[in-house]
Amino acid sequence: MSSLFERFDLAGIQLDNRIVMAPMTRSRAPGDIPTELGATYYRQRASAGLIISEGTPVSRQGTGYLYNPGIYGPDQIEGWKKATRAVHERGGVFFAQIWHVGRVSHTSVQIAGAAPVGPSDKPGGMAFGYNEQGTPDMLKASTPRRLETAEVREIVRDFAQAAVNSREAGFDGVEIHGANGYLFEQFLNPGVNDRDDQYGGSRENRCRLLMEVVDEVSALIGAHRVGVRLSPHGTLFDMPEYDDNGETYLYLAREFNKRGISYVHLHDQGGQGMSPMPRDYLKQFRDTYKGNLLLAGNLDQAEAEKLVNDGTIDLPVFGRIYTSNPDLVERMKNGWPLAEFDPSTFYGGDARGYVDFPTYEEEQARKARQELIDKKG
């Protein structure tokens, strides 16, 4: 049997297999509150060894997309309980991806039309907000406001509270979203971060916010329940390349080694039309980081198995194909064909393209019933 289907010890949390469902924004939470429909979506996919939830904002300020379920209010905690119960009933493990978009937001989704915030006032990225006609639309992100030093500390507290809220909601752990051009990556990148306080300038200062969040969250819920997502050499949402990029992430890897966190989740943006993360850099990161390493980025089963078997990664992460294959583990294990995903239904909408994809066995049973009807007809 392939190593992908073996049980795996994730820092003391037992996974039924090594297959991970990626965090994917689906924008189906009216009022930013998780619904029963969302619980059905996650329940259907709970045969994954680990599910990482869609990005769930730690505050209204941290929101950049309409209809994203947050984790900062009591109604959101209660909403998420439906999903965590559904996953656990099927024996799954569920981490919440906690998130602040930083500058990648629009005034129409902020409180009282306020500007988004970031390490500087340099704009960049796209947001899902309301256009001038009041219709939901993809929009150029609004110009951000530079955070005051004291406000940065408030964001640390927001993440700490979000981790506590996530545990109350029933999640097994949290993944801190430090990738893809959002707040932490904005601080890491000197092309965006031009601060002259303790959060800007040197490599250590640019990494300070992320490390403070990791430390505070770990102190509250345990380092074994904390993962971090990163995208070295990522340029998504107008993130400029910089000379210290590779070394910045190796510095983080060494710091994570000291803390014994659950995992690091690398995202190779090559699958999203960006420049791919060099495979030699992946090996360099693997050699530096001694903990559990996850990788996402347009993987197929063959590449995932190779990377696991040669020790490059511990857990492969699958995204878009999980939207259309709720039984992805079973399909891979049995060599069954995969259903095509539908990009037009990725963001927003209703049950169509969200919870209406059948499992392979359900589809075969439907076909058999139809053949029987046709024969009788």
mmCIF file of C-alpha atoms in Angstrom:
data_model
loop_
_atom_site.group_PDB
_atom_site.id
_atom_site.type_symbol
_atom_site.label_atom_id
_atom_site.label_comp_id
_atom_site.label_asym_id
_atom_site.label_seq_id
_atom_site.Cartn_x
_atom_site.Cartn_y
_atom_site.Cartn_z
ATOM 1 C CA MET A 1 0.000 0.000 0.000
ATOM 2 C CA SER A 2 1.168 3.538 -0.747
ATOM 3 C CA SER A 3 2.614 5.455 2.195
ATOM 4 C CA LEU A 4 -0.064 8.105 1.587
ATOM 5 C CA PHE A 5 -2.626 5.805 3.201
ATOM 6 C CA GLU A 6 -0.643 4.962 6.330
ATOM 7 C CA ARG A 7 -1.518 6.486 9.688
ATOM 8 C CA PHE A 8 0.625 9.440 10.722
ATOM 9 C CA ASP A 9 1.545 10.948 14.071
ATOM 10 C CA LEU A 10 1.206 14.743 13.768
ATOM 11 C CA ALA A 11 2.925 15.946 16.951
ATOM 12 C CA GLY A 12 0.840 13.558 19.037
ATOM 13 C CA ILE A 13 -2.389 13.911 17.037
ATOM 14 C CA GLN A 14 -3.137 10.728 15.114
ATOM 15 C CA LEU A 15 -4.133 11.048 11.446
ATOM 16 C CA ASP A 16 -5.794 8.163 9.609
ATOM 17 C CA ASN A 17 -3.704 8.872 6.502
ATOM 18 C CA ARG A 18 -1.240 11.446 5.156
ATOM 19 C CA ILE A 19 -3.637 13.193 2.751
ATOM 20 C CA VAL A 20 -4.431 16.789 3.701
ATOM 21 C CA MET A 21 -7.282 18.945 2.448
ATOM 22 C CA ALA A 22 -6.015 22.456 1.733
ATOM 23 C CA PRO A 23 -7.524 25.647 3.122
ATOM 24 C CA MET A 24 -9.728 27.044 0.361
ATOM 25 C CA THR A 25 -11.841 30.201 0.417
ATOM 26 C CA ARG A 26 -15.365 29.355 -0.757
ATOM 27 C CA SER A 27 -17.274 32.525 0.300
ATOM 28 C CA ARG A 28 -20.480 30.831 1.369
ATOM 29 C CA ALA A 29 -20.998 32.202 4.873
ATOM 30 C CA PRO A 30 -23.684 34.926 4.894
ATOM 31 C CA GLY A 31 -22.850 37.524 7.505
ATOM 32 C CA ASP A 32 -19.450 35.827 7.936
ATOM 33 C CA ILE A 33 -21.080 33.119 10.079
ATOM 34 C CA PRO A 34 -20.494 29.399 9.343
ATOM 35 C CA THR A 35 -23.624 27.531 8.288
ATOM 36 C CA GLU A 36 -25.009 24.002 8.197
ATOM 37 C CA LEU A 37 -24.176 23.956 4.483
ATOM 38 C CA GLY A 38 -20.530 24.481 5.378
ATOM 39 C CA ALA A 39 -20.725 21.682 7.919
ATOM 40 C CA THR A 40 -22.013 19.374 5.176
ATOM 41 C CA TYR A 41 -19.130 20.402 2.912
ATOM 42 C CA TYR A 42 -16.513 19.490 5.513
ATOM 43 C CA ARG A 43 -18.341 16.326 6.622
ATOM 44 C CA GLN A 44 -18.269 15.020 3.055
ATOM 45 C CA ARG A 45 -14.468 15.382 2.959
ATOM 46 C CA ALA A 46 -13.681 14.076 6.441
ATOM 47 C CA SER A 47 -11.864 10.950 5.233
ATOM 48 C CA ALA A 48 -8.830 13.214 4.725
ATOM 49 C CA GLY A 49 -6.138 12.618 7.302
ATOM 50 C CA LEU A 50 -6.248 16.324 8.114
ATOM 51 C CA ILE A 51 -8.594 19.098 7.016
ATOM 52 C CA ILE A 52 -7.371 22.697 7.212
ATOM 53 C CA SER A 53 -10.328 25.050 7.173
ATOM 54 C CA GLU A 54 -10.813 27.913 4.778
ATOM 55 C CA GLY A 55 -9.120 31.070 6.006
ATOM 56 C CA THR A 56 -11.108 32.370 8.965
ATOM 57 C CA PRO A 57 -10.436 36.006 9.895
ATOM 58 C CA VAL A 58 -9.377 36.854 13.440
ATOM 59 C CA SER A 59 -11.207 40.201 13.325
ATOM 60 C CA ARG A 60 -13.397 42.301 11.087
ATOM 61 C CA GLN A 61 -10.289 44.382 10.335
ATOM 62 C CA GLY A 62 -8.578 41.211 9.108
ATOM 63 C CA THR A 63 -11.308 40.452 6.558
ATOM 64 C CA GLY A 64 -10.725 40.939 2.847
ATOM 65 C CA TYR A 65 -13.482 38.865 1.268
ATOM 66 C CA LEU A 66 -17.243 38.843 1.594
ATOM 67 C CA TYR A 67 -19.003 35.812 3.078
ATOM 68 C CA ASN A 68 -15.908 34.455 4.836
ATOM 69 C CA PRO A 69 -16.660 32.711 8.156
ATOM 70 C CA GLY A 70 -14.756 34.429 10.960
ATOM 71 C CA ILE A 71 -13.650 33.177 14.374
ATOM 72 C CA TYR A 72 -13.949 36.352 16.459
ATOM 73 C CA GLY A 73 -17.603 36.352 17.564
ATOM 74 C CA PRO A 74 -19.770 34.003 19.637
ATOM 75 C CA ASP A 75 -22.145 33.321 16.739
ATOM 76 C CA GLN A 76 -19.158 32.319 14.588
ATOM 77 C CA ILE A 77 -17.875 29.967 17.285
ATOM 78 C CA GLU A 78 -21.301 28.327 17.483
ATOM 79 C CA GLY A 79 -21.455 28.085 13.690
ATOM 80 C CA TRP A 80 -18.067 26.382 13.491
ATOM 81 C CA LYS A 81 -19.148 23.833 16.113
ATOM 82 C CA LYS A 82 -21.485 22.348 13.501
ATOM 83 C CA ALA A 83 -18.543 21.706 11.175
ATOM 84 C CA THR A 84 -16.111 20.399 13.793
ATOM 85 C CA ARG A 85 -18.739 17.989 15.143
ATOM 86 C CA ALA A 86 -19.449 16.783 11.610
ATOM 87 C CA VAL A 87 -15.769 16.103 10.901
ATOM 88 C CA HIS A 88 -15.133 14.432 14.246
ATOM 89 C CA GLU A 89 -18.183 12.176 13.853
ATOM 90 C CA ARG A 90 -16.406 10.699 10.829
ATOM 91 C CA GLY A 91 -13.111 10.374 12.695
ATOM 92 C CA GLY A 92 -11.396 13.331 10.999
ATOM 93 C CA VAL A 93 -8.909 15.868 12.334
ATOM 94 C CA PHE A 94 -9.664 19.554 11.751
ATOM 95 C CA PHE A 95 -7.409 22.615 12.089
ATOM 96 C CA ALA A 96 -8.687 26.193 11.694
ATOM 97 C CA GLN A 97 -6.631 28.468 9.486
ATOM 98 C CA ILE A 98 -6.583 31.794 11.349
ATOM 99 C CA TRP A 99 -6.042 34.790 9.136
ATOM 100 C CA HIS A 100 -5.553 38.533 8.789
ATOM 101 C CA VAL A 101 -5.385 39.819 5.206
ATOM 102 C CA GLY A 102 -3.629 43.088 6.045
ATOM 103 C CA ARG A 103 -3.641 45.412 3.055
ATOM 104 C CA VAL A 104 -5.480 42.920 0.811
ATOM 105 C CA SER A 105 -8.900 44.340 1.646
ATOM 106 C CA HIS A 106 -11.358 47.004 0.547
ATOM 107 C CA THR A 107 -13.089 49.807 2.403
ATOM 108 C CA SER A 108 -16.482 48.259 1.570
ATOM 109 C CA VAL A 109 -15.803 45.269 3.856
ATOM 110 C CA GLN A 110 -14.225 47.263 6.679
ATOM 111 C CA ILE A 111 -16.123 48.797 9.595
ATOM 112 C CA ALA A 112 -17.571 52.204 8.637
ATOM 113 C CA GLY A 113 -15.598 52.173 5.389
ATOM 114 C CA ALA A 114 -12.225 52.370 7.149
ATOM 115 C CA ALA A 115 -9.004 51.809 5.227
ATOM 116 C CA PRO A 116 -7.362 48.368 5.448
ATOM 117 C CA VAL A 117 -4.185 48.202 7.519
ATOM 118 C CA GLY A 118 -0.672 46.972 6.837
ATOM 119 C CA PRO A 119 2.960 47.482 7.768
ATOM 120 C CA SER A 120 3.043 50.497 5.427
ATOM 121 C CA ASP A 121 0.735 52.509 3.197
ATOM 122 C CA LYS A 122 1.871 50.648 0.073
ATOM 123 C CA PRO A 123 -1.184 49.181 -1.715
ATOM 124 C CA GLY A 124 -1.448 45.820 -3.442
ATOM 125 C CA GLY A 125 -3.693 42.883 -4.215
ATOM 126 C CA MET A 126 -7.362 42.280 -4.930
ATOM 127 C CA ALA A 127 -10.298 41.985 -2.552
ATOM 128 C CA PHE A 128 -13.850 40.642 -2.782
ATOM 129 C CA GLY A 129 -16.117 43.515 -1.745
ATOM 130 C CA TYR A 130 -18.929 45.753 -2.943
ATOM 131 C CA ASN A 131 -18.478 47.856 -6.069
ATOM 132 C CA GLU A 132 -19.966 51.318 -6.573
ATOM 133 C CA GLN A 133 -23.298 49.756 -7.516
ATOM 134 C CA GLY A 134 -23.378 47.797 -4.265
ATOM 135 C CA THR A 135 -22.824 44.481 -6.025
ATOM 136 C CA PRO A 136 -20.281 41.889 -4.808
ATOM 137 C CA ASP A 137 -17.241 42.064 -7.056
ATOM 138 C CA MET A 138 -13.477 41.485 -7.224
ATOM 139 C CA LEU A 139 -11.918 44.898 -6.671
ATOM 140 C CA LYS A 140 -8.507 46.460 -6.481
ATOM 141 C CA ALA A 141 -7.551 46.578 -2.803
ATOM 142 C CA SER A 142 -7.905 49.972 -1.141
ATOM 143 C CA THR A 143 -4.837 51.955 -0.069
ATOM 144 C CA PRO A 144 -3.930 50.750 3.424
ATOM 145 C CA ARG A 145 -3.187 52.683 6.580
ATOM 146 C CA ARG A 146 0.175 52.098 8.278
ATOM 147 C CA LEU A 147 -0.273 50.348 11.622
ATOM 148 C CA GLU A 148 1.006 52.096 14.729
ATOM 149 C CA THR A 149 3.377 50.004 16.840
ATOM 150 C CA ALA A 150 0.789 49.601 19.609
ATOM 151 C CA GLU A 151 -1.754 48.395 17.036
ATOM 152 C CA VAL A 152 0.588 45.617 15.954
ATOM 153 C CA ARG A 153 0.461 44.263 19.488
ATOM 154 C CA GLU A 154 -3.345 44.349 19.310
ATOM 155 C CA ILE A 155 -3.180 42.057 16.276
ATOM 156 C CA VAL A 156 -1.079 39.601 18.292
ATOM 157 C CA ARG A 157 -3.873 39.545 20.870
ATOM 158 C CA ASP A 158 -6.469 39.035 18.124
ATOM 159 C CA PHE A 159 -4.662 35.902 16.945
ATOM 160 C CA ALA A 160 -4.278 34.635 20.490
ATOM 161 C CA GLN A 161 -8.020 35.044 21.098
ATOM 162 C CA ALA A 162 -8.815 33.424 17.745
ATOM 163 C CA ALA A 163 -6.803 30.364 18.775
ATOM 164 C CA VAL A 164 -8.741 30.104 22.032
ATOM 165 C CA ASN A 165 -12.001 30.579 20.126
ATOM 166 C CA SER A 166 -10.977 27.856 17.669
ATOM 167 C CA ARG A 167 -10.472 25.360 20.457
ATOM 168 C CA GLU A 168 -13.814 26.345 21.970
ATOM 169 C CA ALA A 169 -15.389 25.740 18.556
ATOM 170 C CA GLY A 170 -13.966 22.213 18.566
ATOM 171 C CA PHE A 171 -10.984 22.531 16.241
ATOM 172 C CA ASP A 172 -8.041 20.247 16.995
ATOM 173 C CA GLY A 173 -5.538 23.025 16.327
ATOM 174 C CA VAL A 174 -4.862 26.135 14.271
ATOM 175 C CA GLU A 175 -2.804 27.044 11.241
ATOM 176 C CA ILE A 176 -1.463 30.602 11.274
ATOM 177 C CA HIS A 177 -1.759 31.945 7.723
ATOM 178 C CA GLY A 178 1.620 33.508 6.983
ATOM 179 C CA ALA A 179 1.537 33.043 3.204
ATOM 180 C CA ASN A 180 0.170 34.396 -0.074
ATOM 181 C CA GLY A 181 0.690 38.112 0.326
ATOM 182 C CA TYR A 182 -1.395 38.566 3.474
ATOM 183 C CA LEU A 183 -0.453 40.399 6.679
ATOM 184 C CA PHE A 184 2.497 38.346 7.922
ATOM 185 C CA GLU A 185 4.089 38.140 4.492
ATOM 186 C CA GLN A 186 3.659 41.909 4.150
ATOM 187 C CA PHE A 187 5.719 42.307 7.318
ATOM 188 C CA LEU A 188 8.318 39.756 6.154
ATOM 189 C CA ASN A 189 8.865 41.509 2.820
ATOM 190 C CA PRO A 190 11.095 44.636 2.906
ATOM 191 C CA GLY A 191 9.596 45.697 -0.409
ATOM 192 C CA VAL A 192 6.337 46.322 1.461
ATOM 193 C CA ASN A 193 7.573 46.763 5.040
ATOM 194 C CA ASP A 194 9.495 50.036 5.299
ATOM 195 C CA ARG A 195 9.024 50.444 9.063
ATOM 196 C CA ASP A 196 11.713 51.817 11.370
ATOM 197 C CA ASP A 197 10.343 50.358 14.639
ATOM 198 C CA GLN A 198 10.939 46.875 16.100
ATOM 199 C CA TYR A 199 8.783 45.336 13.339
ATOM 200 C CA GLY A 200 10.829 46.589 10.387
ATOM 201 C CA GLY A 201 14.334 46.707 8.999
ATOM 202 C CA SER A 202 16.383 43.657 9.979
ATOM 203 C CA ARG A 203 15.397 40.077 9.185
ATOM 204 C CA GLU A 204 14.655 39.421 12.848
ATOM 205 C CA ASN A 205 12.449 42.516 13.101
ATOM 206 C CA ARG A 206 10.490 41.654 9.966
ATOM 207 C CA CYS A 207 9.834 38.178 11.388
ATOM 208 C CA ARG A 208 8.959 39.495 14.840
ATOM 209 C CA LEU A 209 5.179 39.771 14.403
ATOM 210 C CA LEU A 210 4.817 36.205 13.147
ATOM 211 C CA MET A 211 7.017 34.836 15.924
ATOM 212 C CA GLU A 212 5.141 36.778 18.596
ATOM 213 C CA VAL A 213 1.879 35.299 17.345
ATOM 214 C CA VAL A 214 3.344 31.775 17.250
ATOM 215 C CA ASP A 215 4.620 32.154 20.819
ATOM 216 C CA GLU A 216 1.392 33.566 22.258
ATOM 217 C CA VAL A 217 -0.829 31.058 20.484
ATOM 218 C CA SER A 218 1.448 28.172 21.532
ATOM 219 C CA ALA A 219 1.358 29.322 25.150
ATOM 220 C CA LEU A 220 -2.436 29.249 25.108
ATOM 221 C CA ILE A 221 -3.262 26.038 23.223
ATOM 222 C CA GLY A 222 0.060 24.133 23.045
ATOM 223 C CA ALA A 223 2.723 24.220 20.338
ATOM 224 C CA HIS A 224 1.681 20.720 19.201
ATOM 225 C CA ARG A 225 -1.607 22.267 18.045
ATOM 226 C CA VAL A 226 -0.013 25.098 16.026
ATOM 227 C CA GLY A 227 0.896 25.013 12.337
ATOM 228 C CA VAL A 228 2.153 27.842 10.128
ATOM 229 C CA ARG A 229 1.611 28.352 6.402
ATOM 230 C CA LEU A 230 4.371 30.063 4.388
ATOM 231 C CA SER A 231 5.038 30.773 0.700
ATOM 232 C CA PRO A 232 8.786 31.327 0.154
ATOM 233 C CA HIS A 233 9.557 33.156 -3.101
ATOM 234 C CA GLY A 234 5.829 33.887 -3.453
ATOM 235 C CA THR A 235 4.722 36.921 -5.468
ATOM 236 C CA LEU A 236 0.929 36.586 -5.168
ATOM 237 C CA PHE A 237 -0.928 39.874 -4.561
ATOM 238 C CA ASP A 238 1.861 42.146 -5.742
ATOM 239 C CA MET A 239 4.521 40.874 -3.375
ATOM 240 C CA PRO A 240 7.955 41.881 -4.736
ATOM 241 C CA GLU A 241 10.884 39.473 -4.736
ATOM 242 C CA TYR A 242 13.827 40.487 -2.534
ATOM 243 C CA ASP A 243 17.394 39.309 -2.042
ATOM 244 C CA ASP A 244 16.858 38.047 1.511
ATOM 245 C CA ASN A 245 13.758 36.004 0.665
ATOM 246 C CA GLY A 246 15.239 32.523 0.920
ATOM 247 C CA GLU A 247 17.259 33.285 4.038
ATOM 248 C CA THR A 248 14.267 34.917 5.737
ATOM 249 C CA TYR A 249 12.313 31.672 5.548
ATOM 250 C CA LEU A 250 15.290 29.563 6.636
ATOM 251 C CA TYR A 251 15.581 31.849 9.659
ATOM 252 C CA LEU A 252 11.925 31.126 10.415
ATOM 253 C CA ALA A 253 12.561 27.397 9.993
ATOM 254 C CA ARG A 254 15.311 27.509 12.618
ATOM 255 C CA GLU A 255 13.079 29.480 14.983
ATOM 256 C CA PHE A 256 10.255 26.970 14.541
ATOM 257 C CA ASN A 257 12.683 24.148 15.344
ATOM 258 C CA LYS A 258 13.210 25.724 18.778
ATOM 259 C CA ARG A 259 9.483 25.826 19.459
ATOM 260 C CA GLY A 260 8.344 22.345 18.471
ATOM 261 C CA ILE A 261 5.248 23.438 16.586
ATOM 262 C CA SER A 262 2.994 20.903 14.889
ATOM 263 C CA TYR A 263 4.039 21.634 11.315
ATOM 264 C CA VAL A 264 5.086 24.075 8.621
ATOM 265 C CA HIS A 265 2.892 24.154 5.515
ATOM 266 C CA LEU A 266 4.645 25.472 2.401
ATOM 267 C CA HIS A 267 2.588 26.722 -0.533
ATOM 268 C CA ASP A 268 4.160 26.586 -3.983
ATOM 269 C CA GLN A 269 2.332 29.270 -5.964
ATOM 270 C CA GLY A 270 3.284 27.766 -9.316
ATOM 271 C CA GLY A 271 -0.166 26.172 -9.463
ATOM 272 C CA GLN A 272 -1.711 29.654 -9.368
ATOM 273 C CA GLY A 273 0.208 31.032 -12.310
ATOM 274 C CA MET A 274 3.051 32.522 -10.253
ATOM 275 C CA SER A 275 6.693 31.528 -10.483
ATOM 276 C CA PRO A 276 7.051 28.100 -8.859
ATOM 277 C CA MET A 277 9.074 27.601 -5.708
ATOM 278 C CA PRO A 278 12.393 26.046 -6.800
ATOM 279 C CA ARG A 279 12.623 22.373 -5.851
ATOM 280 C CA ASP A 280 16.210 22.863 -4.691
ATOM 281 C CA TYR A 281 14.913 25.461 -2.241
ATOM 282 C CA LEU A 282 12.293 22.987 -0.996
ATOM 283 C CA LYS A 283 15.138 20.558 -0.255
ATOM 284 C CA GLN A 284 17.102 23.315 1.472
ATOM 285 C CA PHE A 285 14.104 24.129 3.653
ATOM 286 C CA ARG A 286 13.596 20.418 4.403
ATOM 287 C CA ASP A 287 17.224 20.123 5.487
ATOM 288 C CA THR A 288 16.811 23.116 7.803
ATOM 289 C CA TYR A 289 13.385 22.471 9.294
ATOM 290 C CA LYS A 290 13.270 19.338 11.450
ATOM 291 C CA GLY A 291 9.531 19.173 12.109
ATOM 292 C CA ASN A 292 6.584 17.946 10.067
ATOM 293 C CA LEU A 293 6.580 19.522 6.594
ATOM 294 C CA LEU A 294 3.473 19.925 4.437
ATOM 295 C CA LEU A 295 3.466 21.017 0.797
ATOM 296 C CA ALA A 296 0.621 22.365 -1.354
ATOM 297 C CA GLY A 297 0.754 23.473 -4.957
ATOM 298 C CA ASN A 298 -0.940 21.558 -7.769
ATOM 299 C CA LEU A 299 0.310 18.161 -6.587
ATOM 300 C CA ASP A 300 -0.966 14.983 -8.139
ATOM 301 C CA GLN A 301 -0.863 11.577 -6.487
ATOM 302 C CA ALA A 302 2.317 10.417 -8.207
ATOM 303 C CA GLU A 303 4.350 13.475 -7.232
ATOM 304 C CA ALA A 304 2.937 13.418 -3.713
ATOM 305 C CA GLU A 305 3.979 9.806 -3.243
ATOM 306 C CA LYS A 306 7.466 10.499 -4.566
ATOM 307 C CA LEU A 307 7.991 13.495 -2.267
ATOM 308 C CA VAL A 308 6.781 11.540 0.760
ATOM 309 C CA ASN A 309 8.753 8.411 -0.060
ATOM 310 C CA ASP A 310 12.027 10.269 -0.570
ATOM 311 C CA GLY A 311 11.558 12.191 2.685
ATOM 312 C CA THR A 312 11.205 15.641 1.119
ATOM 313 C CA ILE A 313 7.822 16.209 2.793
ATOM 314 C CA ASP A 314 5.706 14.428 5.367
ATOM 315 C CA LEU A 315 2.201 15.341 4.204
ATOM 316 C CA PRO A 316 0.948 16.389 0.754
ATOM 317 C CA VAL A 317 -1.839 18.971 0.576
ATOM 318 C CA PHE A 318 -4.521 18.895 -2.125
ATOM 319 C CA GLY A 319 -6.746 21.829 -2.996
ATOM 320 C CA ARG A 320 -8.900 22.265 -6.085
ATOM 321 C CA ILE A 321 -9.425 18.553 -6.718
ATOM 322 C CA TYR A 322 -10.929 18.325 -3.239
ATOM 323 C CA THR A 323 -13.754 20.646 -4.304
ATOM 324 C CA SER A 324 -15.078 18.067 -6.769
ATOM 325 C CA ASN A 325 -13.906 14.849 -5.086
ATOM 326 C CA PRO A 326 -15.227 14.648 -1.524
ATOM 327 C CA ASP A 327 -13.950 11.054 -1.430
ATOM 328 C CA LEU A 328 -10.474 11.932 -2.710
ATOM 329 C CA VAL A 329 -8.757 9.518 -0.319
ATOM 330 C CA GLU A 330 -10.901 6.598 -1.492
ATOM 331 C CA ARG A 331 -10.457 7.521 -5.166
ATOM 332 C CA MET A 332 -6.691 7.654 -4.836
ATOM 333 C CA LYS A 333 -6.525 4.466 -2.783
ATOM 334 C CA ASN A 334 -8.600 2.474 -5.299
ATOM 335 C CA GLY A 335 -7.329 4.065 -8.496
ATOM 336 C CA TRP A 336 -10.754 5.473 -9.315
ATOM 337 C CA PRO A 337 -10.945 8.409 -11.754
ATOM 338 C CA LEU A 338 -11.189 11.947 -10.413
ATOM 339 C CA ALA A 339 -14.128 14.245 -11.127
ATOM 340 C CA GLU A 340 -13.321 17.551 -12.809
ATOM 341 C CA PHE A 341 -13.608 20.675 -10.657
ATOM 342 C CA ASP A 342 -15.633 23.708 -11.715
ATOM 343 C CA PRO A 343 -13.769 27.023 -11.178
ATOM 344 C CA SER A 344 -16.952 29.027 -11.808
ATOM 345 C CA THR A 345 -18.338 27.722 -8.487
ATOM 346 C CA PHE A 346 -15.232 28.204 -6.361
ATOM 347 C CA TYR A 347 -16.230 31.549 -4.818
ATOM 348 C CA GLY A 348 -19.730 32.377 -3.658
ATOM 349 C CA GLY A 349 -23.050 30.843 -4.594
ATOM 350 C CA ASP A 350 -25.099 28.054 -3.078
ATOM 351 C CA ALA A 351 -24.969 24.271 -2.891
ATOM 352 C CA ARG A 352 -24.103 23.906 -6.589
ATOM 353 C CA GLY A 353 -20.440 23.145 -7.005
ATOM 354 C CA TYR A 354 -20.087 23.017 -3.220
ATOM 355 C CA VAL A 355 -21.859 20.016 -1.698
ATOM 356 C CA ASP A 356 -23.464 18.402 -4.769
ATOM 357 C CA PHE A 357 -20.450 16.434 -6.064
ATOM 358 C CA PRO A 358 -21.169 12.716 -5.506
ATOM 359 C CA THR A 359 -18.636 10.191 -4.311
ATOM 360 C CA TYR A 360 -17.434 7.677 -6.890
ATOM 361 C CA GLU A 361 -19.564 4.931 -5.347
ATOM 362 C CA GLU A 362 -22.636 7.184 -5.326
ATOM 363 C CA GLU A 363 -22.081 8.002 -8.979
ATOM 364 C CA GLN A 364 -21.716 4.337 -9.901
ATOM 365 C CA ALA A 365 -24.904 3.473 -8.008
ATOM 366 C CA ARG A 366 -26.753 6.258 -9.832
ATOM 367 C CA LYS A 367 -25.551 4.948 -13.184
ATOM 368 C CA ALA A 368 -26.612 1.419 -12.280
ATOM 369 C CA ARG A 369 -30.081 2.617 -11.326
ATOM 370 C CA GLN A 370 -30.373 4.561 -14.560
ATOM 371 C CA GLU A 371 -29.305 1.539 -16.615
ATOM 372 C CA LEU A 372 -31.955 -0.553 -14.862
ATOM 373 C CA ILE A 373 -34.614 2.101 -15.588
ATOM 374 C CA ASP A 374 -33.528 2.270 -19.237
ATOM 375 C CA LYS A 375 -33.752 -1.509 -19.587
ATOM 376 C CA LYS A 376 -37.247 -1.605 -18.108
ATOM 377 C CA GLY A 377 -38.320 1.354 -20.261
#
